[in-house]
Structure formats: structure tokens, C-alpha cells
Short mmCIF file of C-alpha atoms and ligand atoms in Angstrom, two decimals:
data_model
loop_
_atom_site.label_atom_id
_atom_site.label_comp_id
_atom_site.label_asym_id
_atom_site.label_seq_id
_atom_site.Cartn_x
_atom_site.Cartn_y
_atom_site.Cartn_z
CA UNK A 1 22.57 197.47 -51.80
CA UNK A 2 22.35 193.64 -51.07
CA UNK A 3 20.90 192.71 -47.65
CA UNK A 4 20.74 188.70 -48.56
CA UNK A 5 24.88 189.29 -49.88
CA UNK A 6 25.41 185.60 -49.82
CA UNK A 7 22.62 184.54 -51.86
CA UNK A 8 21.98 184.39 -55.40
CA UNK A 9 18.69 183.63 -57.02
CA UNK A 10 17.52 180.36 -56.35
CA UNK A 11 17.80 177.95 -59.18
CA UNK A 12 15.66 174.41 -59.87
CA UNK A 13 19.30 171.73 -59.04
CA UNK A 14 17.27 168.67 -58.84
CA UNK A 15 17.22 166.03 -56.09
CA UNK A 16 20.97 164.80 -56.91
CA UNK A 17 22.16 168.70 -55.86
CA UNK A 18 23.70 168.96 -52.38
CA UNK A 19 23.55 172.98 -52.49
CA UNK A 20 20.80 173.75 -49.94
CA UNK A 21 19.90 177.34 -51.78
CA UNK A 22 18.94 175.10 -54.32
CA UNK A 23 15.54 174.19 -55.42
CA UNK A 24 15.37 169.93 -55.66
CA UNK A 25 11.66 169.50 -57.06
CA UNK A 26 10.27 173.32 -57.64
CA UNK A 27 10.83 173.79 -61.01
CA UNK A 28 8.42 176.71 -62.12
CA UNK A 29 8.80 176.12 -65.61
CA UNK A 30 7.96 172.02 -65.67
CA UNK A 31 4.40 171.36 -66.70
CA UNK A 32 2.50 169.32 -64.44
CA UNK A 33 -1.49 168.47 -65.64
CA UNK A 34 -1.20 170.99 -68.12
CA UNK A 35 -0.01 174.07 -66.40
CA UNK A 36 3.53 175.01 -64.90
CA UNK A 37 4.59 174.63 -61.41
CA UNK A 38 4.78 178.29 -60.94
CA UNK A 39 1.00 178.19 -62.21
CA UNK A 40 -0.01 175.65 -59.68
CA UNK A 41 1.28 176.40 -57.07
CA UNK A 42 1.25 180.26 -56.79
CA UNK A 43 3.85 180.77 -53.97
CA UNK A 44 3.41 183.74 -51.77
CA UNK A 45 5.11 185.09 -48.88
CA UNK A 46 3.65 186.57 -46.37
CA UNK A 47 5.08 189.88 -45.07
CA UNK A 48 4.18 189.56 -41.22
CA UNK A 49 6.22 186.26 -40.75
CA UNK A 50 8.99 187.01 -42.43
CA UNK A 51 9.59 190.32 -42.56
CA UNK A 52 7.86 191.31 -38.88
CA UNK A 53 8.36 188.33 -36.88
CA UNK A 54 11.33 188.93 -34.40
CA UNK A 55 11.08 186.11 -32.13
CA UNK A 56 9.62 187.17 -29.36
CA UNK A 57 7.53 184.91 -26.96
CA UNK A 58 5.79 184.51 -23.79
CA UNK A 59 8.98 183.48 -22.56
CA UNK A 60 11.64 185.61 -23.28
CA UNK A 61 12.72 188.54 -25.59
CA UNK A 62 13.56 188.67 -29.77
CA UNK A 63 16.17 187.04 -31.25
CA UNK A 64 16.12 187.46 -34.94
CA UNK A 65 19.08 189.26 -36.43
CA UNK A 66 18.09 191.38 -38.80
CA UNK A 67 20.75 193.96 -39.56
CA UNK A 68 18.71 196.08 -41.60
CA UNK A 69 16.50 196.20 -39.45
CA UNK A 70 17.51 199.76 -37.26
CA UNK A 71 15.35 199.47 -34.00
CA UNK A 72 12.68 201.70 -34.85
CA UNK A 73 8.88 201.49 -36.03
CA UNK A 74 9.40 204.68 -38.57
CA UNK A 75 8.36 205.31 -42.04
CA UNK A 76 11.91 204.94 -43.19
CA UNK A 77 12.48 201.74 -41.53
CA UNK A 78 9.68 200.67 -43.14
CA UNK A 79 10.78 201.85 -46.60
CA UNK A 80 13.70 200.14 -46.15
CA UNK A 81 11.69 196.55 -45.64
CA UNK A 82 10.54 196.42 -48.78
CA UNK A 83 13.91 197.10 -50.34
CA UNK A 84 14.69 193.59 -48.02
CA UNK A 85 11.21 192.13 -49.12
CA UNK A 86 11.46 192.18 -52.67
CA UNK A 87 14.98 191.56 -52.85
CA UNK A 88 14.34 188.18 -50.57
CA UNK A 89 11.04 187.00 -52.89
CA UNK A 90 12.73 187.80 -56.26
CA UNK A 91 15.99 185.90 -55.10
CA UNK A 92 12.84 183.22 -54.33
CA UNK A 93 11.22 183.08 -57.37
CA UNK A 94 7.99 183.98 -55.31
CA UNK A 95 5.25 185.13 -57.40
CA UNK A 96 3.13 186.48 -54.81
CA UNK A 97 3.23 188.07 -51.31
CA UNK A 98 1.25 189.13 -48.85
CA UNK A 99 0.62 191.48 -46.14
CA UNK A 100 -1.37 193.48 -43.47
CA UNK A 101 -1.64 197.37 -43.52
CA UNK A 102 0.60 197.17 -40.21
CA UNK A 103 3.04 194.84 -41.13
CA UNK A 104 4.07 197.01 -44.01
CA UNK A 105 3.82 200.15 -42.54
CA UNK A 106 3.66 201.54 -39.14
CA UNK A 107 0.74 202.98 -37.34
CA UNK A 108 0.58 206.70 -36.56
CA UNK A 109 -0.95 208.38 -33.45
CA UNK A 110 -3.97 208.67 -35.57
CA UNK A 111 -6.00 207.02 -38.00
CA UNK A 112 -4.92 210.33 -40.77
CA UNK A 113 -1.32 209.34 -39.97
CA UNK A 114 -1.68 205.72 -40.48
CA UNK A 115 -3.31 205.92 -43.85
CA UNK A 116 -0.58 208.69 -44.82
CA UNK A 117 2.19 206.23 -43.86
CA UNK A 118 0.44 203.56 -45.18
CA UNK A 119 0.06 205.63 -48.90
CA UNK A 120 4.04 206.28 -48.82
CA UNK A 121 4.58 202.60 -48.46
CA UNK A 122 2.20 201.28 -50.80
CA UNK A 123 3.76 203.94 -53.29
CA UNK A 124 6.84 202.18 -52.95
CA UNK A 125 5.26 198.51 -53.03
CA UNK A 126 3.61 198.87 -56.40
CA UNK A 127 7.06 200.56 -57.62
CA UNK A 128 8.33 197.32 -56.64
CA UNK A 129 5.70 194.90 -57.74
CA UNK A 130 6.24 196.71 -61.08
CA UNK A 131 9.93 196.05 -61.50
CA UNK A 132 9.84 192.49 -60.50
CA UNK A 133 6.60 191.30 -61.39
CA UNK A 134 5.72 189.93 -58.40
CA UNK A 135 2.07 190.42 -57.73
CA UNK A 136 0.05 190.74 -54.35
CA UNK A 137 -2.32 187.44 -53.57
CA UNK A 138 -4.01 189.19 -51.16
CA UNK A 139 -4.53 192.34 -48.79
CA UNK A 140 -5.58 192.58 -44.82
CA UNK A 141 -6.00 194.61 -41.96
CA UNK A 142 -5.25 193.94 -38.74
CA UNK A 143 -7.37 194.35 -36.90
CA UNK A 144 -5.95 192.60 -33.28
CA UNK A 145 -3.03 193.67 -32.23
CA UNK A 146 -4.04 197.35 -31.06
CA UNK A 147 -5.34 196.95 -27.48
CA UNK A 148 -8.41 199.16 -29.03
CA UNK A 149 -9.57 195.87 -30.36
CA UNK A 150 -9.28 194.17 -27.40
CA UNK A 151 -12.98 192.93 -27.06
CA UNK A 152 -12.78 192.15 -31.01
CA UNK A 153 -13.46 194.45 -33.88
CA UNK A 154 -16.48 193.97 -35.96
CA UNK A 155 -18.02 191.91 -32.76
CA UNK A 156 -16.88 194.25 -30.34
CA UNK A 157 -19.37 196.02 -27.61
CA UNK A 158 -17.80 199.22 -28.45
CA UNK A 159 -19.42 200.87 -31.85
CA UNK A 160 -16.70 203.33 -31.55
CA UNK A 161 -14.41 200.48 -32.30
CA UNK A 162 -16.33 198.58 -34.69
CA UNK A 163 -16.35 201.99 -36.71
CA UNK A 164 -12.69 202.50 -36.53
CA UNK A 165 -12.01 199.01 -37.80
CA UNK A 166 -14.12 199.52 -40.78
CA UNK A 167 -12.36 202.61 -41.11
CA UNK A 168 -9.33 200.73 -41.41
CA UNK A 169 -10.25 198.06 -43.60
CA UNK A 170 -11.91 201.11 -46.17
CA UNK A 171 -8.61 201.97 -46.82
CA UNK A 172 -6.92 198.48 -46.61
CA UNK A 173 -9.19 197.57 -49.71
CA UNK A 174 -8.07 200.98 -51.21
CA UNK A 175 -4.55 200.26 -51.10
CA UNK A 176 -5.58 196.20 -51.95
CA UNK A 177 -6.96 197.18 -55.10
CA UNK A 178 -4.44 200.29 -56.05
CA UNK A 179 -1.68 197.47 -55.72
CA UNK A 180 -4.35 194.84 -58.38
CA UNK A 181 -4.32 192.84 -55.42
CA UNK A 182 -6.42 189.50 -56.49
CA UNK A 183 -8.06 188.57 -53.34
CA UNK A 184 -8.81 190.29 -49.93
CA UNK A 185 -8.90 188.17 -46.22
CA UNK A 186 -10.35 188.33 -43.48
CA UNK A 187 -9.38 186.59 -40.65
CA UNK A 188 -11.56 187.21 -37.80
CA UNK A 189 -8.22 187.66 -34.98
CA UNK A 190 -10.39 188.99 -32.00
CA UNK A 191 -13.68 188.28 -33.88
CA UNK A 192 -15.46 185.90 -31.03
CA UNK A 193 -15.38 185.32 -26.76
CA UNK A 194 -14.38 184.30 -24.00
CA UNK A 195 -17.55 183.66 -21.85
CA UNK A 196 -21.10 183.98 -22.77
CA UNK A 197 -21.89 185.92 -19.20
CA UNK A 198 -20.78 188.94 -20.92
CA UNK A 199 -21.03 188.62 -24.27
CA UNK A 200 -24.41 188.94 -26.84
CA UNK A 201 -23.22 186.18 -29.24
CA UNK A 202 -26.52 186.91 -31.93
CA UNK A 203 -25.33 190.79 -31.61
CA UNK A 204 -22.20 190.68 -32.28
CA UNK A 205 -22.37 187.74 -35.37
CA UNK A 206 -24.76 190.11 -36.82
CA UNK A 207 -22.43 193.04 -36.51
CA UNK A 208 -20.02 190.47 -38.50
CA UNK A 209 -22.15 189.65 -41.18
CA UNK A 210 -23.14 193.90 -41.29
CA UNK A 211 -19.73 194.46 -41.34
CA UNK A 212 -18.68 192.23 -44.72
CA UNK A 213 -21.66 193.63 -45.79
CA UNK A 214 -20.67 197.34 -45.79
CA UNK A 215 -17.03 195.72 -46.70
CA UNK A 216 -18.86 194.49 -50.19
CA UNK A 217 -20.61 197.72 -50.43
CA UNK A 218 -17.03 199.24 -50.81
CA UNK A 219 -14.98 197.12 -52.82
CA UNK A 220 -17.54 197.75 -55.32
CA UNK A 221 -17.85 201.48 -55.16
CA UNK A 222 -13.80 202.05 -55.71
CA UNK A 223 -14.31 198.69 -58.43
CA UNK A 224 -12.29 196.27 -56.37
CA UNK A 225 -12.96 192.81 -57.83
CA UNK A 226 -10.74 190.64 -56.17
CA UNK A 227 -12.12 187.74 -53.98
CA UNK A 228 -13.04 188.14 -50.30
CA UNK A 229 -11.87 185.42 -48.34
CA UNK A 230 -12.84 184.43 -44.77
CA UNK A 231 -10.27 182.18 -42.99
CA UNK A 232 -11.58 179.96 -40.36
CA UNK A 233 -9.73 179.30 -36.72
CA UNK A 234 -11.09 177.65 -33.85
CA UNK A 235 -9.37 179.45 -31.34
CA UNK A 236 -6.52 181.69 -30.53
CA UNK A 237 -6.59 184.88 -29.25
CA UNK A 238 -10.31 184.19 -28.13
CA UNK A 239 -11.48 180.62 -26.60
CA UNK A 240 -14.46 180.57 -29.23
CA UNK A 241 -13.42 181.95 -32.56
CA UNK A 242 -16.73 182.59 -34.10
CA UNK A 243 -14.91 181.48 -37.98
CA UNK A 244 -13.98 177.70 -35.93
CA UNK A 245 -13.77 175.35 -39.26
CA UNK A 246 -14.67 175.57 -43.14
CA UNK A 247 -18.35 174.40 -42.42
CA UNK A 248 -19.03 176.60 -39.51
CA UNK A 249 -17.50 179.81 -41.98
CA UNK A 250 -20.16 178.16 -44.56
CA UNK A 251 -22.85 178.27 -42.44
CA UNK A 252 -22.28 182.12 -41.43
CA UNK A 253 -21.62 182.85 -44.54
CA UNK A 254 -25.48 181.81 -45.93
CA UNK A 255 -27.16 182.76 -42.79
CA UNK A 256 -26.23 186.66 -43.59
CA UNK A 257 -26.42 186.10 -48.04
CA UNK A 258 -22.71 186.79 -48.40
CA UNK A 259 -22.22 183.30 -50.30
CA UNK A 260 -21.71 185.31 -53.90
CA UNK A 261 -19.05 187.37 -51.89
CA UNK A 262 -17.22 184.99 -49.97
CA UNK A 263 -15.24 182.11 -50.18
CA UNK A 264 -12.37 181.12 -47.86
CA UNK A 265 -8.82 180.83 -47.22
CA UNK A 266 -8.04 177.58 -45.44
CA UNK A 267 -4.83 177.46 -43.60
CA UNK A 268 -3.14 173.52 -42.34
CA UNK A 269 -2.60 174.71 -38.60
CA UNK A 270 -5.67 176.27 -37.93
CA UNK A 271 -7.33 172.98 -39.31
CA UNK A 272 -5.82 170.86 -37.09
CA UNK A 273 -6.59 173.09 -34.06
CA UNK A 274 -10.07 172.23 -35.02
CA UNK A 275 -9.75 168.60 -34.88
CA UNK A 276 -9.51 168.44 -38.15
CA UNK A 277 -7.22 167.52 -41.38
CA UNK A 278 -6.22 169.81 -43.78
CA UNK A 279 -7.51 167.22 -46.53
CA UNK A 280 -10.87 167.56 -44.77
CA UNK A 281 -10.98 171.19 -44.47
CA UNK A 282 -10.08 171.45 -47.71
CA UNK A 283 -12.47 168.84 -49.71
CA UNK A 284 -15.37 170.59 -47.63
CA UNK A 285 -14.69 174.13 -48.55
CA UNK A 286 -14.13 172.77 -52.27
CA UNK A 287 -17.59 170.59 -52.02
CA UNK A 288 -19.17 173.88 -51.45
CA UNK A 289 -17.53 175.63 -54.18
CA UNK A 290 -15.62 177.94 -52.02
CA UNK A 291 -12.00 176.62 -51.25
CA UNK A 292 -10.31 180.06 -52.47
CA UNK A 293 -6.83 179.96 -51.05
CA UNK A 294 -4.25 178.46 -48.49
CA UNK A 295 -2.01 179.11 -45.49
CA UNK A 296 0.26 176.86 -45.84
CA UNK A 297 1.71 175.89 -42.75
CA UNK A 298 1.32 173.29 -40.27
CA UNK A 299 1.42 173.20 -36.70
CA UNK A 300 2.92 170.50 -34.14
CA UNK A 301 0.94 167.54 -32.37
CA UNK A 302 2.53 167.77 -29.35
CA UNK A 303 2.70 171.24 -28.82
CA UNK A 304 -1.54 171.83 -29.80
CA UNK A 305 -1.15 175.73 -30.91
CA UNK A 306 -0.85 177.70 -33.83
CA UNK A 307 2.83 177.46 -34.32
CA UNK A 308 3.06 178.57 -37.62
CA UNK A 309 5.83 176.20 -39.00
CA UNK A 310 7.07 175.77 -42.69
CA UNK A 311 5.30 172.57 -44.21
CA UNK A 312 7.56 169.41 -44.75
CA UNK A 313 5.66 166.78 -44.81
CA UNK A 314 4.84 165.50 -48.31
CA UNK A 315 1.86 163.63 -47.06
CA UNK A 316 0.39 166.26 -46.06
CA UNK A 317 1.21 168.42 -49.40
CA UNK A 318 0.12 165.48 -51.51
CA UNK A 319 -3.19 165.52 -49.91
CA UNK A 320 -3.20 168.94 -50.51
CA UNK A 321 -2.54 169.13 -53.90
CA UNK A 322 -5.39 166.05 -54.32
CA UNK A 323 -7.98 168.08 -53.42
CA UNK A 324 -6.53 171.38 -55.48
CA UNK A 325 -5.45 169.60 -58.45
CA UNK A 326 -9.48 167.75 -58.41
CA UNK A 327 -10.78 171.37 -58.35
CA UNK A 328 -8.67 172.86 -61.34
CA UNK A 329 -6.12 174.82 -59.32
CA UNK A 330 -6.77 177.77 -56.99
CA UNK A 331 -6.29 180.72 -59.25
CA UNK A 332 -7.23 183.71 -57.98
CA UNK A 333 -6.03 182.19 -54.61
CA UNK A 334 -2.09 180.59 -54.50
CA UNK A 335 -0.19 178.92 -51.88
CA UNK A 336 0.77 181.03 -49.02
CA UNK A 337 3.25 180.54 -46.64
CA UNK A 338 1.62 181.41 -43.56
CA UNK A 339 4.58 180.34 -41.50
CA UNK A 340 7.40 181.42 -39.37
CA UNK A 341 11.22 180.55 -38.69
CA UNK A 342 11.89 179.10 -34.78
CA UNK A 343 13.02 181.56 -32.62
CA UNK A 344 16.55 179.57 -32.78
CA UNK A 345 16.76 179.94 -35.93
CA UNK A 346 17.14 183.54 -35.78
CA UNK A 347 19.79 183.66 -39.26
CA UNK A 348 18.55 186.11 -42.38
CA UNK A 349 19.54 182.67 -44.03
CA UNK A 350 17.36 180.47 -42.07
CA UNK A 351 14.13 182.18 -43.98
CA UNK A 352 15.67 180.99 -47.55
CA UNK A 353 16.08 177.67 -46.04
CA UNK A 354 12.59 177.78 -44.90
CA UNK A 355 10.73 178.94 -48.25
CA UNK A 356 12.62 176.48 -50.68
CA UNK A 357 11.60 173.60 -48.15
CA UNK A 358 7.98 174.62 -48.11
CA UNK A 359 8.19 175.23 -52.35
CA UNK A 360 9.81 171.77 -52.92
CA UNK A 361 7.46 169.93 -50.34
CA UNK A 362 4.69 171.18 -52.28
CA UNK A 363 6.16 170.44 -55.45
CA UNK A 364 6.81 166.61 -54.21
CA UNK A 365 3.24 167.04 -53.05
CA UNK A 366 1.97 168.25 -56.75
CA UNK A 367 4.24 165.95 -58.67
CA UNK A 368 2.45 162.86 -56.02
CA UNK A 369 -0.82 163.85 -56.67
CA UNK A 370 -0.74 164.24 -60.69
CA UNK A 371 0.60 160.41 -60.60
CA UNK A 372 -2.26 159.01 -58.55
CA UNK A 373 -4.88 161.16 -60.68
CA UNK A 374 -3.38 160.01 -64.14
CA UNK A 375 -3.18 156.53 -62.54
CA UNK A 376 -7.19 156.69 -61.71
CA UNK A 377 -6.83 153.55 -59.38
CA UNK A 378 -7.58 155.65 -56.19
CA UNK A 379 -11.07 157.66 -58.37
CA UNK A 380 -11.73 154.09 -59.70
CA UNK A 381 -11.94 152.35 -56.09
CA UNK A 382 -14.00 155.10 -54.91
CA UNK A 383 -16.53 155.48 -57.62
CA UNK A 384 -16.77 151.59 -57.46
CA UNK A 385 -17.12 151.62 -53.88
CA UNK A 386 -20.48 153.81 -54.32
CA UNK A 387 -21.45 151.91 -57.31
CA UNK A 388 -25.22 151.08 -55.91
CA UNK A 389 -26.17 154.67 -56.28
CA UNK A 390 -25.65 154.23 -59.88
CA UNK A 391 -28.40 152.19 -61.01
CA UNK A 392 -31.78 150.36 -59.28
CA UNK A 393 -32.82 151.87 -56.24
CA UNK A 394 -29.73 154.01 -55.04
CA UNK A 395 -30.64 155.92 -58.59
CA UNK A 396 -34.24 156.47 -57.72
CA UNK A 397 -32.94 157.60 -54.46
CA UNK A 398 -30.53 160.01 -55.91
CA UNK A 399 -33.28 160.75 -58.15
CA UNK A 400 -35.79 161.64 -55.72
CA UNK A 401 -37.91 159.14 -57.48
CA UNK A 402 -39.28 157.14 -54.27
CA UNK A 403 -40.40 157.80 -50.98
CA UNK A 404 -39.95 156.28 -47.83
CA UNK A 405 -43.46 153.66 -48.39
CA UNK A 406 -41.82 152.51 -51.58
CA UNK A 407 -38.24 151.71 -49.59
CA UNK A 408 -40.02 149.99 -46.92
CA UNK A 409 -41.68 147.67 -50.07
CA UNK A 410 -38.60 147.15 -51.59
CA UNK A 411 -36.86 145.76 -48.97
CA UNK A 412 -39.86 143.55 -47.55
CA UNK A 413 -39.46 142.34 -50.76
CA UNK A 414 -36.14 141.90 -50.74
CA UNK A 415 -35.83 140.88 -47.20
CA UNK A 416 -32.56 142.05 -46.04
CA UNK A 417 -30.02 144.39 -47.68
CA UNK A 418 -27.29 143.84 -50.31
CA UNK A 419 -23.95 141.94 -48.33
CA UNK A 420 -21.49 144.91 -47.25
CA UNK A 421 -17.99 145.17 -48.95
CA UNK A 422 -14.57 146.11 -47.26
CA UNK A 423 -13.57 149.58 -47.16
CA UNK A 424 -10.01 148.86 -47.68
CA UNK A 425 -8.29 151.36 -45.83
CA UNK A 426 -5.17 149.83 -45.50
CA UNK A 427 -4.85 148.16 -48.81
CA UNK A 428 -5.51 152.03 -49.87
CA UNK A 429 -3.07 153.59 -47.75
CA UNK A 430 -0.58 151.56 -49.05
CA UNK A 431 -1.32 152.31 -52.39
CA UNK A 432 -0.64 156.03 -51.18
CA UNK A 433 2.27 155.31 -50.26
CA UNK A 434 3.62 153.32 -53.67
CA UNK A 435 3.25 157.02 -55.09
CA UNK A 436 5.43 158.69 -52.37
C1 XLS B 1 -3.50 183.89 -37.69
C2 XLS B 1 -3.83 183.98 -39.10
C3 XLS B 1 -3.34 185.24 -39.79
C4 XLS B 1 -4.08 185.43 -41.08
C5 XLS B 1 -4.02 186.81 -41.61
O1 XLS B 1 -3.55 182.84 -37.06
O2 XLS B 1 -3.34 182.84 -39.74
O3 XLS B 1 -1.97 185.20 -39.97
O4 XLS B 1 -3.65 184.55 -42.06
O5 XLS B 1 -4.62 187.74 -40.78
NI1 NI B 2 -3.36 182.56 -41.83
NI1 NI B 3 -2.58 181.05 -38.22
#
């Protein structure tokens, strides 16, 4: 049975084609710096969005039509979703998808009944992933959306709770690893506060760091390898996510000697909730030798919360792909699109039209970026600009060669410091823009 009837599998057209189930730039098998797009870029879709999402907000009810969908949160619904999941991501030419324990399967009245269902979809996910090849980036839990975890989970005041979480993730890096998923996330959704008056902020990180502690502890006992992946958020549910940004993940992450376990998973909108860029988010986690994976998404200026939408801007993809391409790809991580259809756009159709926007963006974006690496004007202007660190004194700096007497006699030799150059920032974001 077909649920996407009207769609066949999604073919590279090029930019002349007019079809619009038609990929214009992703072309998995075309080589870019040495690997193919499909190697790249490692698409994945992500199960809660797509599959789960129904449109519902603040504001009014769902709207997604999703005829085979059949109203209820049972095992056989369920079953049935990743008949429609796999069909959707092989008609994609997805790679990779991804998924929380309860967006694949529903929770029982207890935590036994939950991991049963949870076994008799997974059974049926690795059937799939087995006759289509398509392979799972990463695992999660959820661990926010039962009011249980309402005051967090591993920084909750309730040990009760912080037990039944770990609980939960035990067997959401069983079923990870029994499905050779490659990495494993954690996203901290309830993981930080909403005033200090009642909250022990030093308790509860430390439960945090405990808690990816006893997570390590596990993945190795059942021999999960893949990569743990932290994935920073400012805010949203809570007013002070504890994981804000990249650096303050980084610093958590060597406070509590988790830096050989963890790297992250940095996703556009949560960036830019920060007050950040992606590009900056992303050259810092890299810098540190721990950019593992992405959400890609991106939110809306004018709106100022995690919306969620499918990335179009090549801009922003080309920066991405700057920083990804300069670190040799992301492999295990990939390219996840953390993102959701409007609630007006509420078509099974719309979510094809979605994907192959997001894929060819960041193909534009990969394609960009290779020509203004092979170019070298961009790494040449930069490595100029910084060209006093080379040689003389900026190398006995770097060097650790002199100390701050032996500055303070070069310069009163000297008697004032080398003239100061122009940045060129405009002259440079033109050049950007020659590429696009
Ligand atoms: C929410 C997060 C979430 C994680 C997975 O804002 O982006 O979707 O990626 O738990
Ligand atoms: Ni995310
Ligand atoms: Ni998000």
C-alpha cells in the first residue's frame, strides 16, 4: 500500500526542471571535494516533525491531514507509521532518520509497557532499515513531554524522577544500538529553571553531569559505540536552559570529565535564540574538536522562538557547509532536518516540498562553499590578515618565548606599534556574494 500515491522517488532534474518533486542541486551521486553529495551531506529526517507533528498550537487545534493516521496512540497505529516513514524517506533519498522512543512508539501505563511497545516497534524499524538501507543518525529519549518531568529530568528535585528518566534512556540506548544507530543526543528539554528561589542550580548540574556519567557507564556495558551528543538551547521550555550555547555545553562538559564522551549536536534555531549565528556556533564547537552533528533548521527574526522551519537560505547553508567542509565532513554526525511544516500547510505533500528545499539549499550551500575553498582568496585574506604572528615577536608570543618585561622593552624600543590595516568587511562580503 502507497500512502504518498502521487509521488514517485525523487530524482536529481537540475535547476532548468520546473517539476517541484524534483531535486534542482541535490545530486547524491556528484562528487564535491572528493566525496559525494549523499556523503556530505548525510540527510536525515527526523521522526517527531514529520511523522508526529499535527499542528497543534497555543492557539488553536491540529490541522495536518494525515489519512493514515487513525486517531489513536496504539501500537498498531504506530506500526503503521513506519510503513508511512520509510516509504516517505526512501521516495527522499534520505539516508538517515531520526527519532525519540515516544515519537515512534507510544507510551504504556507503565514503564514495562513502554519498553514492550517500544521492542515491537523497533522490531519493525530495523526490518525496515534493512530493506532500504536507510540507517539511524541518532537515538533519544524524551524526556519532557510527560508532566512527570515537569521540574526537569536529570536536574529534577524528585530522585524518583531522575531514576525513571535514566530508566528510560537505559533502554533508549538499547534499542539505539540494536538499530547500529551511530550517534546518541541529548537534548536537555526540561534540563534547567525558572527562578533560582527554588531551585539548587550546583545540585542539580551535578545530577547532569552524574547522569551522562551513568549514561557512559551503559553504552559501554551493552558495547554501544556511537557518539553522545549534547545539543545546546538557551531557552524553551525553561527560562535558563542549563545547555544555553556551544561554549557554555563545553564548559559543562570539562567541569564533570565527559570531554572523551561528548561532543555536540548544534542546531541553526537554537543558535540564534542565543544571540548567536549558526556560523559561530558552529566554528566554536569545531575549534574545540567537538562539532558532531546538526539540526538543521532555522527559526524567524521576527517571531524570536524556536519555530522549527525548513532552511532556505543559501547564506546561511554556505556558511554552514564552510565550517563542515574546513573540518572534513561530519561523519558519524549528518545533516538533520530538525524542522517542521506550518500549520497551513497541513498537505502529506507539503513535507516532500519541504525536505527537497532543505536538501537542495544545502547542496547550493556545499556546491558555494567548495568554490570559495578551491578559490583560497577568502583563507588567503585571513591568514594574511594575522600575518604578524608569523614571524618576530607575534612568533615568540605564540611561542611562549617572552614575557611581559621583554614586551614592555620591545616596544620602548620601538616606540609605538606597527600602523593597523583595514579589516575589509565589505570588500569581503562582497566577495561572498560573487560565489552565490
Ligand atoms: C528541541 C530540540 C529537539 C532535539 C531532540 O528544541 O531541537 O527536537 O533535537 O530532542
Ligand atoms: Ni534539535
Ligand atoms: Ni529545536
Amino acid at each position: 500500500m502507497a500512502y504518498f500515491p502521487d509521488v514517485t522517488k525523487i530524482e536529481f532534474e537540475g535547476p532548468s526542471t520546473d517539476n517541484p518533486l524534483a531535486f534542482r542541486h541535490y545530486n547524491p551521486d556528484e562528487i564535491v571535494e572528493g566525496k559525494s553529495m549523499r556523503d556530505q551531506l548525510r540527510f536525515s529526517v527526523c521522526y517527531w516533525h514529520t511523522f508526529r507533528a499535527s499542528g497543534v498550537d497555543p492557539f488553536g487545534a491540529p490541522t495536518m491531514q494525515r489519512p493514515w493516521e487513525d486517531g489513536t496512540d496504539s501500537v498498531d497505529n504506530a506500526l503503521r507509521r513506519v510503513d508511512v516513514a520509510f516509504e516517505f524517506m526512501e521516495k527522499l533519498q534520505a539516508p538517515f532518520y531520526c527519532f525519540h522512543d515516544r515519537d515512534v512508539s507510544p507510551e504504556g501505563s507503565t514503564l514495562a509497557e513502554s519498553n514492550s511497545n517500544l521492542d515491537k516497534i523497533a522490531a519493525k524499524l530495523k526490518a525496515e532499515q534493512e530493506r532500504t538501507g536507510i540507517d539511524l543518525l541518532w537515538g533519544t529519549a524524551n524526556l519532557f513531554s510527560n508532566p512527570r518531568f515537569m521540574h526537569g529530568a536529570a536536574t529534577t528535585c524528585n530522585a524518583d524522577v531522575f531514576a525513571f528518566a535514566a530508566a528510560q534512556v537505559k533502554k533508549a540506548l538499547e534499542v539505539t544500538h540494536e538499530l547500529g544507530g551511530l550517534n546518541y543526543v541529548f537534548w536537555g528539554g526540561r534540563e534547567g529553571y525558572h527562578n533560582l528561589f527554588n531551585t539548587d542550580m550546583k545540585r542539580e548540574l551535578d545530577h547532569m553531569a552524574r547522569f551522562l556519567h551513568l549514561a557512559k557507564d551503559h553504552a559501554k556495558s551493552i558495547g554501544f559505540e556511537g557518539q553522545f551528543l549534547l545539543e545546546p538551547k538557551p531557552k524553551e521550555p525553561t527560562k535558563h536552559q542549563y545547555d544555553f550555547d556551544a561554549a557554555a555545553c563545553m564548559n559543562f562538559i570539562r567541569s564533570y570529565g565527559l570531554e572523551d564522551v561528548c561532543k555536540l549536536n548544534v542546531e541553526t534555531n537554537h543558535a540564534t535564540l542565543a544571540g548567536h549565528t549558526m556560523m559561530h556556533e558552529l566554528q566554536y564547537s569545531s575549534m574545540q574538536g567537538a562539532l558532531g552533528s546538526i539540526d538543521a533548521n532555522t527559526g524567524d527574526m521576527m517571531l524570536g522562538w524556536d519555530t522549527d522551519q525548513f532552511p532556505t537560505d543559501i547564506y546561511l547553508t554556505t556558511q554552514c557547509m564552510l565550517v563542515i567542509l574546513e573540518q572534513g565532513g561530519l561523519t558519524p554526525g549528518g545533516v538533520n532536518f530538525d524542522a517542521k511544516v506550518r500549520r497551513e500547510s497541513f498537505e502529506p505533500i507539503d513535507l516532500f516540498h519541504a525536505h527537497i528545499g532543505g536538501m537542495d539549499a544545502f547542496a547550493r550551500g556545499l556546491k558555494i562553499a567548495a568554490k570559495i575553498r578551491a578559490d583560497g582568496k577568502l583563507t588567503d585574506i585571513v591568514k594574511n590578515r594575522y600575518r604578524s604572528w608569523d614571524e618576530g615577536i607575534g612568533a615568540k608570543i605564540e611561542a611562549g618565548e617572552v614575557n611581559f618585561a621583554d614586551l614592555e622593552a620591545y616596544m620602548l624600543k620601538k616606540g609605538e606599534a606597527a600602523p593597523n590595516e583595514s579589516g575589509r568587511q565589505e570588500f569581503l562580503e562582497n566577495l561572498i556574494n560573487d560565489y552565490i
